[in-house]
mmCIF file of C-alpha atoms in Angstrom:
data_model
loop_
_atom_site.group_PDB
_atom_site.id
_atom_site.type_symbol
_atom_site.label_atom_id
_atom_site.label_comp_id
_atom_site.label_asym_id
_atom_site.label_seq_id
_atom_site.Cartn_x
_atom_site.Cartn_y
_atom_site.Cartn_z
ATOM 1 C CA MET A 237 -19.178 19.623 -3.986
ATOM 2 C CA THR A 238 -18.845 16.279 -2.137
ATOM 3 C CA THR A 239 -17.069 16.039 1.211
ATOM 4 C CA SER A 240 -14.130 14.229 -0.343
ATOM 5 C CA ALA A 241 -13.827 16.797 -3.144
ATOM 6 C CA LYS A 242 -13.921 19.691 -0.660
ATOM 7 C CA MET A 243 -11.328 17.962 1.511
ATOM 8 C CA ALA A 244 -9.105 17.430 -1.548
ATOM 9 C CA SER A 245 -9.492 21.091 -2.488
ATOM 10 C CA ASP A 246 -8.585 22.255 0.995
ATOM 11 C CA ILE A 247 -5.504 20.005 1.052
ATOM 12 C CA LYS A 248 -4.313 21.349 -2.293
ATOM 13 C CA SER A 249 -4.557 24.983 -1.042
ATOM 14 C CA VAL A 250 -2.215 24.192 1.839
ATOM 15 C CA ASP A 251 -0.318 21.011 1.007
ATOM 16 C CA PRO A 252 2.716 20.283 3.170
ATOM 17 C CA VAL A 253 3.173 16.810 1.720
ATOM 18 C CA TRP A 254 3.449 18.209 -1.789
ATOM 19 C CA GLU A 255 5.826 20.966 -0.632
ATOM 20 C CA ALA A 256 8.000 18.348 1.091
ATOM 21 C CA VAL A 257 8.039 16.229 -2.091
ATOM 22 C CA ARG A 258 9.054 19.221 -4.236
ATOM 23 C CA ALA A 259 11.759 20.218 -1.766
ATOM 24 C CA GLY A 260 13.189 16.727 -1.936
ATOM 25 C CA ALA A 261 13.031 16.811 -5.761
ATOM 26 C CA ARG A 262 14.989 20.083 -5.838
ATOM 27 C CA GLN A 263 17.645 18.520 -3.645
ATOM 28 C CA ILE A 264 18.007 15.584 -6.032
ATOM 29 C CA VAL A 265 18.335 17.921 -9.067
ATOM 30 C CA ALA A 266 21.088 19.849 -7.271
ATOM 31 C CA SER A 267 23.052 16.851 -5.941
ATOM 32 C CA GLU A 268 22.488 14.306 -8.786
ATOM 33 C CA PRO A 269 22.146 16.102 -12.148
ATOM 34 C CA SER A 270 22.033 12.804 -14.006
ATOM 35 C CA LEU A 271 18.547 12.234 -12.533
ATOM 36 C CA SER A 272 17.303 15.723 -13.341
ATOM 37 C CA ASN A 273 15.194 14.755 -16.376
ATOM 38 C CA MET A 274 13.345 12.081 -14.404
ATOM 39 C CA VAL A 275 12.802 14.264 -11.371
ATOM 40 C CA VAL A 276 11.633 17.300 -13.371
ATOM 41 C CA SER A 277 9.325 15.182 -15.471
ATOM 42 C CA ALA A 278 7.877 13.268 -12.521
ATOM 43 C CA ILE A 279 7.585 16.094 -9.989
ATOM 44 C CA LEU A 280 8.763 19.616 -10.728
ATOM 45 C CA ASN A 281 6.739 19.979 -13.949
ATOM 46 C CA HIS A 282 3.490 19.434 -12.104
ATOM 47 C CA ASP A 283 1.159 21.673 -10.136
ATOM 48 C CA SER A 284 -0.192 19.141 -7.659
ATOM 49 C CA PHE A 285 0.657 15.988 -5.829
ATOM 50 C CA GLU A 286 -2.067 14.168 -7.716
ATOM 51 C CA GLN A 287 -0.703 15.107 -11.116
ATOM 52 C CA SER A 288 2.808 14.015 -10.042
ATOM 53 C CA LEU A 289 1.539 10.754 -8.636
ATOM 54 C CA ALA A 290 -0.404 9.883 -11.782
ATOM 55 C CA HIS A 291 2.564 10.785 -13.973
ATOM 56 C CA ARG A 292 5.041 8.659 -11.990
ATOM 57 C CA LEU A 293 2.818 5.650 -11.773
ATOM 58 C CA ALA A 294 1.938 5.853 -15.477
ATOM 59 C CA ALA A 295 5.658 6.024 -16.356
ATOM 60 C CA ARG A 296 6.263 2.898 -14.278
ATOM 61 C CA LEU A 297 3.320 1.066 -15.770
ATOM 62 C CA ASN A 298 3.990 2.056 -19.371
ATOM 63 C CA HIS A 299 3.742 -0.796 -21.890
ATOM 64 C CA ASP A 300 3.142 -1.322 -25.586
ATOM 65 C CA ASP A 301 -0.344 -2.687 -24.717
ATOM 66 C CA VAL A 302 -1.427 0.499 -22.919
ATOM 67 C CA SER A 303 0.810 3.550 -23.116
ATOM 68 C CA ALA A 304 1.709 5.864 -20.268
ATOM 69 C CA ASP A 305 -0.352 8.637 -21.869
ATOM 70 C CA LEU A 306 -3.486 6.486 -21.813
ATOM 71 C CA ILE A 307 -2.891 5.522 -18.227
ATOM 72 C CA ARG A 308 -2.339 9.098 -17.169
ATOM 73 C CA GLN A 309 -5.611 10.106 -18.916
ATOM 74 C CA ALA A 310 -7.429 7.298 -17.119
ATOM 75 C CA PHE A 311 -5.921 8.350 -13.747
ATOM 76 C CA ALA A 312 -6.927 11.994 -14.324
ATOM 77 C CA GLU A 313 -10.519 10.987 -15.051
ATOM 78 C CA THR A 314 -10.549 8.814 -11.960
ATOM 79 C CA LEU A 315 -9.284 11.629 -9.734
ATOM 80 C CA ILE A 316 -12.217 13.808 -10.824
ATOM 81 C CA ASP A 317 -14.765 11.352 -9.425
ATOM 82 C CA SER A 318 -12.614 9.833 -6.661
ATOM 83 C CA PRO A 319 -10.480 12.636 -5.116
ATOM 84 C CA ASP A 320 -10.064 10.483 -2.064
ATOM 85 C CA VAL A 321 -7.368 8.586 -3.976
ATOM 86 C CA GLY A 322 -5.068 11.557 -3.575
ATOM 87 C CA ILE A 323 -5.950 11.994 0.080
ATOM 88 C CA SER A 324 -5.172 8.356 0.815
ATOM 89 C CA ALA A 325 -1.923 8.544 -1.093
ATOM 90 C CA ARG A 326 -0.780 11.430 1.074
ATOM 91 C CA VAL A 327 -1.617 9.465 4.262
ATOM 92 C CA ASP A 328 0.199 6.440 2.918
ATOM 93 C CA LEU A 329 3.271 8.516 2.147
ATOM 94 C CA ALA A 330 3.281 9.994 5.674
ATOM 95 C CA ALA A 331 2.927 6.448 7.066
ATOM 96 C CA THR A 332 5.901 5.256 5.055
ATOM 97 C CA MET A 333 8.039 8.180 6.279
ATOM 98 C CA GLU A 334 7.000 7.459 9.889
ATOM 99 C CA ARG A 335 7.492 3.687 9.865
ATOM 100 C CA ASP A 336 10.247 2.938 7.388
ATOM 101 C CA PRO A 337 13.729 3.869 8.751
ATOM 102 C CA ALA A 338 15.081 3.659 5.154
ATOM 103 C CA CYS A 339 12.844 6.540 4.126
ATOM 104 C CA HIS A 340 14.528 9.890 4.716
ATOM 105 C CA ARG A 341 12.592 12.310 2.480
ATOM 106 C CA ALA A 342 9.033 12.567 1.258
ATOM 107 C CA VAL A 343 10.122 12.346 -2.328
ATOM 108 C CA GLU A 344 11.565 8.881 -1.968
ATOM 109 C CA PRO A 345 8.438 6.700 -1.822
ATOM 110 C CA LEU A 346 6.947 8.586 -4.801
ATOM 111 C CA LEU A 347 10.085 8.136 -6.962
ATOM 112 C CA TYR A 348 11.632 4.844 -5.825
ATOM 113 C CA PHE A 349 9.595 2.673 -3.415
ATOM 114 C CA LYS A 350 7.657 -0.012 -5.274
ATOM 115 C CA GLY A 351 5.652 -0.935 -2.239
ATOM 116 C CA TYR A 352 4.215 2.576 -2.079
ATOM 117 C CA GLN A 353 3.775 2.724 -5.843
ATOM 118 C CA ALA A 354 1.985 -0.605 -5.862
ATOM 119 C CA ILE A 355 -0.534 0.507 -3.198
ATOM 120 C CA GLN A 356 -1.259 3.704 -5.105
ATOM 121 C CA THR A 357 -1.768 1.799 -8.350
ATOM 122 C CA HIS A 358 -4.264 -0.377 -6.485
ATOM 123 C CA ARG A 359 -6.067 2.696 -5.223
ATOM 124 C CA PHE A 360 -6.636 3.865 -8.828
ATOM 125 C CA ALA A 361 -7.613 0.353 -9.863
ATOM 126 C CA HIS A 362 -10.096 0.015 -7.000
ATOM 127 C CA ALA A 363 -11.708 3.387 -7.868
ATOM 128 C CA MET A 364 -11.996 2.341 -11.524
ATOM 129 C CA TYR A 365 -13.464 -1.055 -10.430
ATOM 130 C CA LYS A 366 -16.127 0.682 -8.366
ATOM 131 C CA ALA A 367 -16.904 3.024 -11.311
ATOM 132 C CA GLY A 368 -17.529 0.132 -13.637
ATOM 133 C CA ARG A 369 -14.228 0.094 -15.497
ATOM 134 C CA ARG A 370 -13.514 -3.457 -14.448
ATOM 135 C CA ASP A 371 -11.352 -4.402 -17.437
ATOM 136 C CA PHE A 372 -9.029 -1.369 -16.974
ATOM 137 C CA ALA A 373 -8.822 -2.185 -13.280
ATOM 138 C CA LEU A 374 -7.888 -5.781 -13.997
ATOM 139 C CA TYR A 375 -5.267 -4.605 -16.506
ATOM 140 C CA LEU A 376 -3.712 -2.400 -13.851
ATOM 141 C CA GLN A 377 -3.655 -5.383 -11.458
ATOM 142 C CA SER A 378 -1.877 -7.484 -14.016
ATOM 143 C CA ARG A 379 0.632 -4.803 -14.956
ATOM 144 C CA ALA A 380 1.364 -3.889 -11.333
ATOM 145 C CA SER A 381 2.023 -7.561 -10.637
ATOM 146 C CA GLN A 382 4.588 -7.550 -13.417
ATOM 147 C CA VAL A 383 6.255 -4.289 -12.528
ATOM 148 C CA PHE A 384 6.092 -4.289 -8.693
ATOM 149 C CA GLN A 385 5.679 -8.032 -7.930
ATOM 150 C CA VAL A 386 2.549 -7.131 -5.961
ATOM 151 C CA ASP A 387 -0.756 -8.726 -6.821
ATOM 152 C CA ILE A 388 -3.846 -7.095 -5.318
ATOM 153 C CA ASN A 389 -7.308 -7.744 -6.770
ATOM 154 C CA PRO A 390 -8.953 -4.405 -7.658
ATOM 155 C CA ALA A 391 -12.042 -5.289 -5.667
ATOM 156 C CA VAL A 392 -10.071 -5.173 -2.383
ATOM 157 C CA ALA A 393 -11.044 -2.294 -0.120
ATOM 158 C CA MET A 394 -8.128 -0.649 1.692
ATOM 159 C CA GLY A 395 -8.122 2.007 4.423
ATOM 160 C CA LYS A 396 -5.689 4.864 4.767
ATOM 161 C CA GLY A 397 -2.170 4.831 6.192
ATOM 162 C CA ILE A 398 -1.064 1.576 4.538
ATOM 163 C CA MET A 399 2.674 0.842 4.547
ATOM 164 C CA LEU A 400 3.958 -1.933 2.374
ATOM 165 C CA ASP A 401 7.587 -2.509 3.188
ATOM 166 C CA HIS A 402 9.482 -3.803 0.138
ATOM 167 C CA GLY A 403 6.330 -5.355 -1.278
ATOM 168 C CA THR A 404 7.791 -8.193 -3.269
ATOM 169 C CA GLY A 405 5.494 -11.243 -3.265
ATOM 170 C CA LEU A 406 2.427 -9.620 -1.654
ATOM 171 C CA VAL A 407 -0.824 -11.302 -2.730
ATOM 172 C CA ILE A 408 -4.301 -10.089 -1.639
ATOM 173 C CA GLY A 409 -7.451 -11.870 -2.847
ATOM 174 C CA GLU A 410 -10.717 -10.400 -4.172
ATOM 175 C CA THR A 411 -12.901 -10.305 -1.047
ATOM 176 C CA ALA A 412 -10.199 -9.246 1.431
ATOM 177 C CA ILE A 413 -10.566 -5.990 3.367
ATOM 178 C CA VAL A 414 -7.637 -4.057 4.839
ATOM 179 C CA GLY A 415 -8.278 -1.460 7.607
ATOM 180 C CA ASP A 416 -6.554 1.782 8.433
ATOM 181 C CA ASN A 417 -2.877 2.124 9.502
ATOM 182 C CA VAL A 418 -1.893 -1.452 8.538
ATOM 183 C CA SER A 419 1.739 -2.414 7.895
ATOM 184 C CA MET A 420 2.661 -5.433 5.781
ATOM 185 C CA LEU A 421 6.049 -6.779 4.774
ATOM 186 C CA GLN A 422 7.202 -8.788 1.810
ATOM 187 C CA ASN A 423 5.739 -12.151 0.785
ATOM 188 C CA VAL A 424 2.489 -11.750 2.738
ATOM 189 C CA THR A 425 -0.556 -13.615 1.444
ATOM 190 C CA LEU A 426 -4.141 -12.729 2.302
ATOM 191 C CA GLY A 427 -5.663 -15.719 0.546
ATOM 192 C CA GLY A 428 -8.811 -17.781 0.234
ATOM 193 C CA THR A 429 -9.534 -21.420 0.728
ATOM 194 C CA GLY A 430 -11.232 -23.805 -1.651
ATOM 195 C CA LYS A 431 -13.070 -22.755 -4.817
ATOM 196 C CA SER A 432 -15.959 -20.841 -3.276
ATOM 197 C CA ASP A 433 -16.834 -17.644 -5.148
ATOM 198 C CA GLN A 434 -18.325 -16.110 -2.059
ATOM 199 C CA ASP A 435 -16.700 -14.051 0.727
ATOM 200 C CA ARG A 436 -13.549 -16.089 1.202
ATOM 201 C CA HIS A 437 -10.641 -13.812 2.128
ATOM 202 C CA PRO A 438 -9.362 -12.244 5.407
ATOM 203 C CA LYS A 439 -10.617 -9.043 6.988
ATOM 204 C CA ILE A 440 -7.656 -7.134 8.467
ATOM 205 C CA GLY A 441 -8.507 -4.696 11.293
ATOM 206 C CA ASP A 442 -6.960 -1.287 11.995
ATOM 207 C CA GLY A 443 -3.407 -0.957 13.202
ATOM 208 C CA VAL A 444 -2.364 -4.575 12.358
ATOM 209 C CA LEU A 445 1.242 -5.604 11.629
ATOM 210 C CA ILE A 446 1.748 -8.578 9.323
ATOM 211 C CA GLY A 447 5.289 -9.858 9.335
ATOM 212 C CA ALA A 448 7.380 -11.050 6.356
ATOM 213 C CA GLY A 449 6.222 -14.317 4.804
ATOM 214 C CA ALA A 450 3.031 -14.529 6.854
ATOM 215 C CA THR A 451 -0.014 -16.261 5.297
ATOM 216 C CA VAL A 452 -3.592 -15.564 6.361
ATOM 217 C CA LEU A 453 -6.200 -17.802 4.818
ATOM 218 C CA GLY A 454 -9.996 -17.783 4.694
ATOM 219 C CA ASN A 455 -12.792 -15.437 5.643
ATOM 220 C CA ILE A 456 -11.428 -14.737 9.117
ATOM 221 C CA LYS A 457 -11.086 -11.497 11.031
ATOM 222 C CA ILE A 458 -7.694 -10.206 12.271
ATOM 223 C CA GLY A 459 -8.540 -7.976 15.270
ATOM 224 C CA ASP A 460 -7.481 -4.374 15.590
ATOM 225 C CA CYS A 461 -3.903 -3.672 16.699
ATOM 226 C CA SER A 462 -2.856 -7.314 16.575
ATOM 227 C CA ARG A 463 0.516 -8.616 15.410
ATOM 228 C CA ILE A 464 1.233 -11.574 13.139
ATOM 229 C CA GLY A 465 4.787 -12.882 13.461
ATOM 230 C CA ALA A 466 7.003 -13.379 10.420
ATOM 231 C CA GLY A 467 6.446 -16.735 8.659
ATOM 232 C CA SER A 468 3.226 -17.556 10.457
ATOM 233 C CA VAL A 469 0.219 -19.290 8.892
ATOM 234 C CA VAL A 470 -3.069 -17.936 10.294
ATOM 235 C CA LEU A 471 -6.141 -20.115 9.875
ATOM 236 C CA LYS A 472 -8.357 -18.901 12.707
ATOM 237 C CA GLU A 473 -9.752 -15.546 13.813
ATOM 238 C CA VAL A 474 -7.303 -13.389 15.761
ATOM 239 C CA PRO A 475 -8.594 -11.333 18.738
ATOM 240 C CA PRO A 476 -7.666 -7.680 18.986
ATOM 241 C CA ARG A 477 -4.335 -6.564 20.564
ATOM 242 C CA VAL A 478 -2.614 -9.947 20.673
ATOM 243 C CA THR A 479 0.397 -11.506 19.005
ATOM 244 C CA VAL A 480 0.062 -14.737 17.010
ATOM 245 C CA ALA A 481 2.902 -16.768 15.631
ATOM 246 C CA GLY A 482 3.713 -20.267 14.362
ATOM 247 C CA VAL A 483 2.411 -22.805 11.910
ATOM 248 C CA PRO A 484 -0.445 -22.912 12.457
ATOM 249 C CA ALA A 485 -0.465 -19.616 14.317
ATOM 250 C CA LYS A 486 -1.485 -19.413 17.924
ATOM 251 C CA VAL A 487 -1.947 -16.607 20.368
ATOM 252 C CA ILE A 488 1.284 -16.277 22.318
ATOM 253 C CA GLY A 489 0.694 -13.065 24.211
ATOM 254 C CA GLU A 490 -0.305 -9.458 23.995
ATOM 255 C CA ALA A 491 0.591 -7.316 20.988
ATOM 256 C CA GLY A 492 3.402 -5.684 22.949
ATOM 257 C CA CYS A 493 2.356 -2.088 22.172
ATOM 258 C CA ALA A 494 -0.735 -0.021 21.391
ATOM 259 C CA GLN A 495 -0.050 0.208 17.667
ATOM 260 C CA PRO A 496 2.066 -2.700 16.327
ATOM 261 C CA ALA A 497 1.833 -1.390 12.740
ATOM 262 C CA LEU A 498 3.624 1.765 13.795
ATOM 263 C CA VAL A 499 6.394 0.077 15.753
ATOM 264 C CA MET A 500 7.167 -2.494 12.980
ATOM 265 C CA ASP A 501 8.572 -5.174 15.317
ATOM 266 C CA GLN A 502 7.703 -8.420 13.487
ATOM 267 C CA VAL A 503 10.025 -10.676 15.560
ATOM 268 C CA VAL A 504 8.325 -12.274 18.563
ATOM 269 C CA MET A 505 9.499 -14.514 21.336
ATOM 270 C CA VAL A 506 7.623 -17.812 21.621
ATOM 271 C CA TYR A 507 7.619 -19.535 24.972
ATOM 272 C CA ASP A 508 8.209 -23.246 24.477
ATOM 273 C CA ILE A 509 6.461 -24.916 27.486
ATOM 274 C CA ALA A 510 7.872 -28.337 26.624
ATOM 275 C CA SER A 511 11.509 -27.272 26.646
ATOM 276 C CA ASN A 512 11.135 -24.289 29.003
ATOM 277 C CA ASP A 513 13.181 -22.212 26.493
ATOM 278 C CA LYS A 514 12.583 -19.076 24.542
ATOM 279 C CA SER A 515 13.010 -19.158 20.794
ATOM 280 C CA THR A 516 12.586 -16.547 18.064
ATOM 281 C CA ALA A 517 9.574 -16.905 15.739
#
């Protein structure tokens, strides 16, 4: 048994995340009977978090081209060879609960939050891509873009503890890498420059916060625990533990805290030397 498979087995034997999801599901059934069929089908009918996750994502991605049943089957096969997908999904769910003040129960990201659902769809697509199922992975990218308005190339490697708030308009290119415990808001672009088919996309370090509408272009490194202000355009490498803002983005100070991605403060104060005023960026 591989290390990942053993870890997944240990998690399933004592799984507080799954128990919290099921508790939330039972609350919904009791308080909102009109949603009972969805909640029972998506959660209470299943024996594990992984089964529930695969079922819910497949239901969201269902289309005449590829049915939910076929997608669920592909996800089940993927989980056998890549059990770390389930482990990462749990860490992402915990991250969403910790960082998103709009999230009050563990069941909510699984059922309702398209940012969370988009990241988990990508995790399955990435595992399939690495396993040689490139066309199925690309189909999932295309379908997720339609359903969630999130476009992540299946080749993109992502760490654990990713929180995608809202998600609408997120674009991440093929050769990008995203580290652990990263938070991104809506309309973020991690893009390339020119037509090179080589390594051309950003490398995002651990603990980074990328504010709404920010654009990061080119094969540049964004240092650990740094913060990119909302609406910024980043064209140069960013050192660790600093805040950058503006168009083009410049270093304007320290990150303001040890883990910007956990604090989720994307509004920064830029000191305008010329006018001797402070303005919000």
